[in-house]
């Protein structure tokens, strides 16, 4: 049995299936970890979800910001943005079924010395705290008042963690750390404007993985395509290599960290 981690698919089904063929993925004995952002910006979001769903229990996935955005549209009545490519899901007969299935995925998965997360874990959190905070958000997503969460999920404030935060502000900043984070300052203040490489982080900010963490587990994450899958830190493994931007879709094999990639074709 082998575990592979694949970065942000974002509806790039052609590349996804080619990568599975390349690694000879066998759902009867192998496990597939997905870093989130299964949908949006690519051409085949609906079929991508159906394909992943049909892989059954061989798949472990976490929420990405684009997945949450889709659920905010479906469950929170948010508007579709000009750059969104989720119309195939929204017009599908099984739209709600797909989104309820998608909603079941957590924001954080920890297993066998590895942490799977979409954006990262800030250095100001211990792993037990990160797990607890991620569960708070997932409980809100699945709870009886989930519409309220999805309606108020968006926003850049608060941009810094505080233990005393409550309500939607607390849930929003947890969500932003786990699904949107790139650069933070030494106190854990988020910067949402920077989307370029790690060397271009604004003054007093660094890539979240350039701080000393409070845990020993390896972290596998996606989200930050502009760093090209490179962190230069043995403990941190970036696997979003920008397929939706015309570059590559990448799989990381655990635990030897060998990488496999296919070039983008359908974008």
mmCIF file of C-alpha atoms in Angstrom, residues 20-207:
data_model
loop_
_atom_site.group_PDB
_atom_site.id
_atom_site.type_symbol
_atom_site.label_atom_id
_atom_site.label_comp_id
_atom_site.label_asym_id
_atom_site.label_seq_id
_atom_site.Cartn_x
_atom_site.Cartn_y
_atom_site.Cartn_z
ATOM 1 C CA UNK A 20 -3.088 8.701 -11.551
ATOM 2 C CA UNK A 21 -2.137 6.562 -14.535
ATOM 3 C CA UNK A 22 1.484 7.684 -14.282
ATOM 4 C CA UNK A 23 1.764 6.680 -10.625
ATOM 5 C CA UNK A 24 -0.244 3.493 -11.277
ATOM 6 C CA UNK A 25 -2.671 4.380 -8.542
ATOM 7 C CA UNK A 26 -4.740 1.406 -7.389
ATOM 8 C CA UNK A 27 -7.693 2.435 -5.181
ATOM 9 C CA UNK A 28 -7.997 -1.114 -3.874
ATOM 10 C CA UNK A 29 -4.644 -0.876 -2.100
ATOM 11 C CA UNK A 30 -3.265 2.687 -2.389
ATOM 12 C CA UNK A 31 -4.351 5.870 -0.611
ATOM 13 C CA UNK A 32 -4.747 9.284 -2.217
ATOM 14 C CA UNK A 33 -4.393 12.464 -0.180
ATOM 15 C CA UNK A 34 -5.669 15.687 -1.752
ATOM 16 C CA UNK A 35 -4.669 19.157 -0.523
ATOM 17 C CA UNK A 36 -8.017 20.778 -1.333
ATOM 18 C CA UNK A 37 -9.119 23.145 -4.095
ATOM 19 C CA UNK A 38 -10.646 20.263 -5.994
ATOM 20 C CA UNK A 39 -12.750 22.713 -8.005
ATOM 21 C CA UNK A 40 -12.799 26.091 -9.766
ATOM 22 C CA UNK A 41 -10.663 27.891 -12.358
ATOM 23 C CA UNK A 42 -10.257 24.645 -14.344
ATOM 24 C CA UNK A 43 -12.656 23.232 -16.975
ATOM 25 C CA UNK A 44 -14.190 20.140 -15.341
ATOM 26 C CA UNK A 45 -15.153 20.843 -11.735
ATOM 27 C CA UNK A 46 -18.314 18.712 -11.620
ATOM 28 C CA UNK A 47 -16.770 15.644 -13.234
ATOM 29 C CA UNK A 48 -13.698 16.016 -11.024
ATOM 30 C CA UNK A 49 -15.865 15.807 -7.906
ATOM 31 C CA UNK A 50 -17.756 12.803 -9.237
ATOM 32 C CA UNK A 51 -14.529 11.039 -10.166
ATOM 33 C CA UNK A 52 -13.003 11.614 -6.720
ATOM 34 C CA UNK A 53 -16.221 10.559 -4.993
ATOM 35 C CA UNK A 54 -16.207 7.305 -6.954
ATOM 36 C CA UNK A 55 -12.720 6.510 -5.629
ATOM 37 C CA UNK A 56 -14.432 5.958 -2.291
ATOM 38 C CA UNK A 57 -12.498 5.316 0.883
ATOM 39 C CA UNK A 58 -9.135 5.421 -0.892
ATOM 40 C CA UNK A 59 -9.336 9.247 -0.792
ATOM 41 C CA UNK A 60 -8.448 11.563 2.083
ATOM 42 C CA UNK A 61 -8.984 15.261 1.323
ATOM 43 C CA UNK A 62 -9.049 18.584 3.149
ATOM 44 C CA UNK A 63 -10.920 21.779 2.393
ATOM 45 C CA UNK A 64 -9.363 24.441 0.171
ATOM 46 C CA UNK A 65 -10.504 28.031 -0.196
ATOM 47 C CA UNK A 66 -12.076 27.309 -3.590
ATOM 48 C CA UNK A 67 -14.032 24.381 -2.163
ATOM 49 C CA UNK A 68 -15.317 26.616 0.622
ATOM 50 C CA UNK A 69 -16.174 29.280 -1.950
ATOM 51 C CA UNK A 70 -18.335 26.797 -3.842
ATOM 52 C CA UNK A 71 -20.173 25.856 -0.657
ATOM 53 C CA UNK A 72 -20.637 29.532 0.198
ATOM 54 C CA UNK A 73 -22.394 29.938 -3.161
ATOM 55 C CA UNK A 74 -24.567 26.849 -2.731
ATOM 56 C CA UNK A 75 -25.308 27.019 1.006
ATOM 57 C CA UNK A 76 -24.692 30.693 1.801
ATOM 58 C CA UNK A 77 -26.204 32.385 -1.270
ATOM 59 C CA UNK A 78 -22.967 34.135 -2.211
ATOM 60 C CA UNK A 79 -22.600 35.464 -5.738
ATOM 61 C CA UNK A 80 -20.648 33.661 -8.432
ATOM 62 C CA UNK A 81 -17.516 35.632 -9.328
ATOM 63 C CA UNK A 82 -16.462 36.468 -12.884
ATOM 64 C CA UNK A 83 -13.454 34.139 -12.726
ATOM 65 C CA UNK A 84 -15.384 31.180 -11.290
ATOM 66 C CA UNK A 85 -15.780 28.058 -13.416
ATOM 67 C CA UNK A 86 -18.209 26.128 -11.228
ATOM 68 C CA UNK A 87 -21.300 26.630 -13.368
ATOM 69 C CA UNK A 88 -21.242 22.954 -14.341
ATOM 70 C CA UNK A 89 -21.719 22.094 -10.664
ATOM 71 C CA UNK A 90 -24.334 24.760 -9.995
ATOM 72 C CA UNK A 91 -26.460 23.616 -12.948
ATOM 73 C CA UNK A 92 -26.075 19.899 -12.212
ATOM 74 C CA UNK A 93 -28.950 17.811 -10.884
ATOM 75 C CA UNK A 94 -26.639 16.414 -8.232
ATOM 76 C CA UNK A 95 -25.272 19.826 -7.177
ATOM 77 C CA UNK A 96 -26.436 19.669 -3.562
ATOM 78 C CA UNK A 97 -25.461 16.019 -3.269
ATOM 79 C CA UNK A 98 -21.935 16.801 -4.476
ATOM 80 C CA UNK A 99 -21.603 19.791 -2.157
ATOM 81 C CA UNK A 100 -22.878 17.895 0.881
ATOM 82 C CA UNK A 101 -20.307 15.201 0.116
ATOM 83 C CA UNK A 102 -17.587 17.850 -0.289
ATOM 84 C CA UNK A 103 -18.594 19.436 3.003
ATOM 85 C CA UNK A 104 -17.691 16.239 4.860
ATOM 86 C CA UNK A 105 -13.966 16.782 4.313
ATOM 87 C CA UNK A 106 -12.112 18.341 7.281
ATOM 88 C CA UNK A 107 -9.714 21.283 7.225
ATOM 89 C CA UNK A 108 -6.856 19.252 8.697
ATOM 90 C CA UNK A 109 -5.792 15.612 8.599
ATOM 91 C CA UNK A 110 -3.005 14.121 10.733
ATOM 92 C CA UNK A 111 -1.693 10.599 10.235
ATOM 93 C CA UNK A 112 1.570 8.652 10.487
ATOM 94 C CA UNK A 113 3.741 11.701 11.161
ATOM 95 C CA UNK A 114 2.219 13.839 8.395
ATOM 96 C CA UNK A 115 -0.161 16.795 8.425
ATOM 97 C CA UNK A 116 -2.357 17.408 5.377
ATOM 98 C CA UNK A 117 -3.655 20.976 5.086
ATOM 99 C CA UNK A 118 -4.515 23.314 2.245
ATOM 100 C CA UNK A 119 -2.493 26.451 3.113
ATOM 101 C CA UNK A 120 -0.535 25.685 6.278
ATOM 102 C CA UNK A 121 -0.405 25.919 10.066
ATOM 103 C CA UNK A 122 0.879 29.158 11.636
ATOM 104 C CA UNK A 123 3.934 28.904 13.860
ATOM 105 C CA UNK A 124 1.979 30.413 16.751
ATOM 106 C CA UNK A 125 -0.174 27.270 17.056
ATOM 107 C CA UNK A 126 0.704 23.892 18.492
ATOM 108 C CA UNK A 127 -0.635 20.887 16.614
ATOM 109 C CA UNK A 128 -3.252 20.035 19.287
ATOM 110 C CA UNK A 129 -4.547 23.607 19.049
ATOM 111 C CA UNK A 130 -4.594 23.496 15.244
ATOM 112 C CA UNK A 131 -6.595 20.266 15.322
ATOM 113 C CA UNK A 132 -9.052 21.715 17.811
ATOM 114 C CA UNK A 133 -9.496 24.939 15.853
ATOM 115 C CA UNK A 134 -9.955 23.074 12.563
ATOM 116 C CA UNK A 135 -12.650 20.960 14.199
ATOM 117 C CA UNK A 136 -14.466 24.099 15.370
ATOM 118 C CA UNK A 137 -14.792 25.269 11.765
ATOM 119 C CA UNK A 138 -15.821 21.855 10.487
ATOM 120 C CA UNK A 139 -18.477 21.612 13.191
ATOM 121 C CA UNK A 140 -19.840 24.978 12.028
ATOM 122 C CA UNK A 141 -19.893 23.764 8.415
ATOM 123 C CA UNK A 142 -21.899 20.679 9.341
ATOM 124 C CA UNK A 143 -24.074 22.214 12.048
ATOM 125 C CA UNK A 144 -27.684 23.342 11.976
ATOM 126 C CA UNK A 145 -26.570 26.965 11.521
ATOM 127 C CA UNK A 146 -24.148 26.272 8.660
ATOM 128 C CA UNK A 147 -25.830 28.837 6.391
ATOM 129 C CA UNK A 148 -24.859 31.562 8.857
ATOM 130 C CA UNK A 149 -21.224 30.431 8.743
ATOM 131 C CA UNK A 150 -21.044 30.341 4.943
ATOM 132 C CA UNK A 151 -22.728 33.733 4.625
ATOM 133 C CA UNK A 152 -20.201 35.384 6.930
ATOM 134 C CA UNK A 153 -17.109 33.308 6.169
ATOM 135 C CA UNK A 154 -15.543 35.858 3.797
ATOM 136 C CA UNK A 155 -13.293 38.643 5.014
ATOM 137 C CA UNK A 156 -9.715 39.565 5.901
ATOM 138 C CA UNK A 157 -10.457 40.616 9.458
ATOM 139 C CA UNK A 158 -9.441 39.711 12.023
ATOM 140 C CA UNK A 159 -6.008 39.065 10.524
ATOM 141 C CA UNK A 160 -4.351 37.953 13.753
ATOM 142 C CA UNK A 161 -5.105 35.159 16.170
ATOM 143 C CA UNK A 162 -6.336 35.865 19.684
ATOM 144 C CA UNK A 163 -7.526 33.179 22.097
ATOM 145 C CA UNK A 164 -10.394 35.392 23.208
ATOM 146 C CA UNK A 165 -11.977 35.594 19.743
ATOM 147 C CA UNK A 166 -15.509 34.242 19.619
ATOM 148 C CA UNK A 167 -18.255 33.625 17.102
ATOM 149 C CA UNK A 168 -17.837 34.205 13.399
ATOM 150 C CA UNK A 169 -14.632 36.263 13.818
ATOM 151 C CA UNK A 170 -12.956 33.278 15.445
ATOM 152 C CA UNK A 171 -14.173 30.875 12.757
ATOM 153 C CA UNK A 172 -13.144 33.253 9.967
ATOM 154 C CA UNK A 173 -9.556 33.713 11.119
ATOM 155 C CA UNK A 174 -9.125 29.967 11.688
ATOM 156 C CA UNK A 175 -10.424 29.344 8.176
ATOM 157 C CA UNK A 176 -8.079 31.966 6.753
ATOM 158 C CA UNK A 177 -5.020 30.495 8.467
ATOM 159 C CA UNK A 178 -5.731 26.973 7.258
ATOM 160 C CA UNK A 179 -6.935 27.745 3.722
ATOM 161 C CA UNK A 180 -5.577 31.171 2.654
ATOM 162 C CA UNK A 181 -2.299 31.794 4.501
ATOM 163 C CA UNK A 182 0.943 32.540 2.694
ATOM 164 C CA UNK A 183 2.934 35.234 4.547
ATOM 165 C CA UNK A 184 2.738 36.061 8.245
ATOM 166 C CA UNK A 185 4.704 38.310 10.577
ATOM 167 C CA UNK A 186 6.464 37.055 13.743
ATOM 168 C CA UNK A 187 3.271 37.578 15.773
ATOM 169 C CA UNK A 188 1.165 35.623 13.288
ATOM 170 C CA UNK A 189 -0.417 38.583 11.485
ATOM 171 C CA UNK A 190 -1.700 37.470 8.078
ATOM 172 C CA UNK A 191 -0.950 39.293 4.828
ATOM 173 C CA UNK A 192 -3.544 38.601 2.124
ATOM 174 C CA UNK A 193 -2.173 40.886 -0.588
ATOM 175 C CA UNK A 194 0.964 38.890 -1.345
ATOM 176 C CA UNK A 195 0.486 36.093 -3.895
ATOM 177 C CA UNK A 196 3.980 36.032 -5.415
ATOM 178 C CA UNK A 197 6.969 33.918 -4.390
ATOM 179 C CA UNK A 198 8.364 33.550 -0.924
ATOM 180 C CA UNK A 199 11.331 35.863 -1.619
ATOM 181 C CA UNK A 200 8.945 38.735 -2.369
ATOM 182 C CA UNK A 201 7.117 38.648 0.976
ATOM 183 C CA UNK A 202 6.521 42.195 2.288
ATOM 184 C CA UNK A 203 8.817 43.744 4.877
ATOM 185 C CA UNK A 204 8.506 42.132 8.320
ATOM 186 C CA UNK A 205 6.653 39.149 6.800
ATOM 187 C CA UNK A 206 7.951 35.698 5.966
ATOM 188 C CA UNK A 207 6.511 32.553 4.441
#
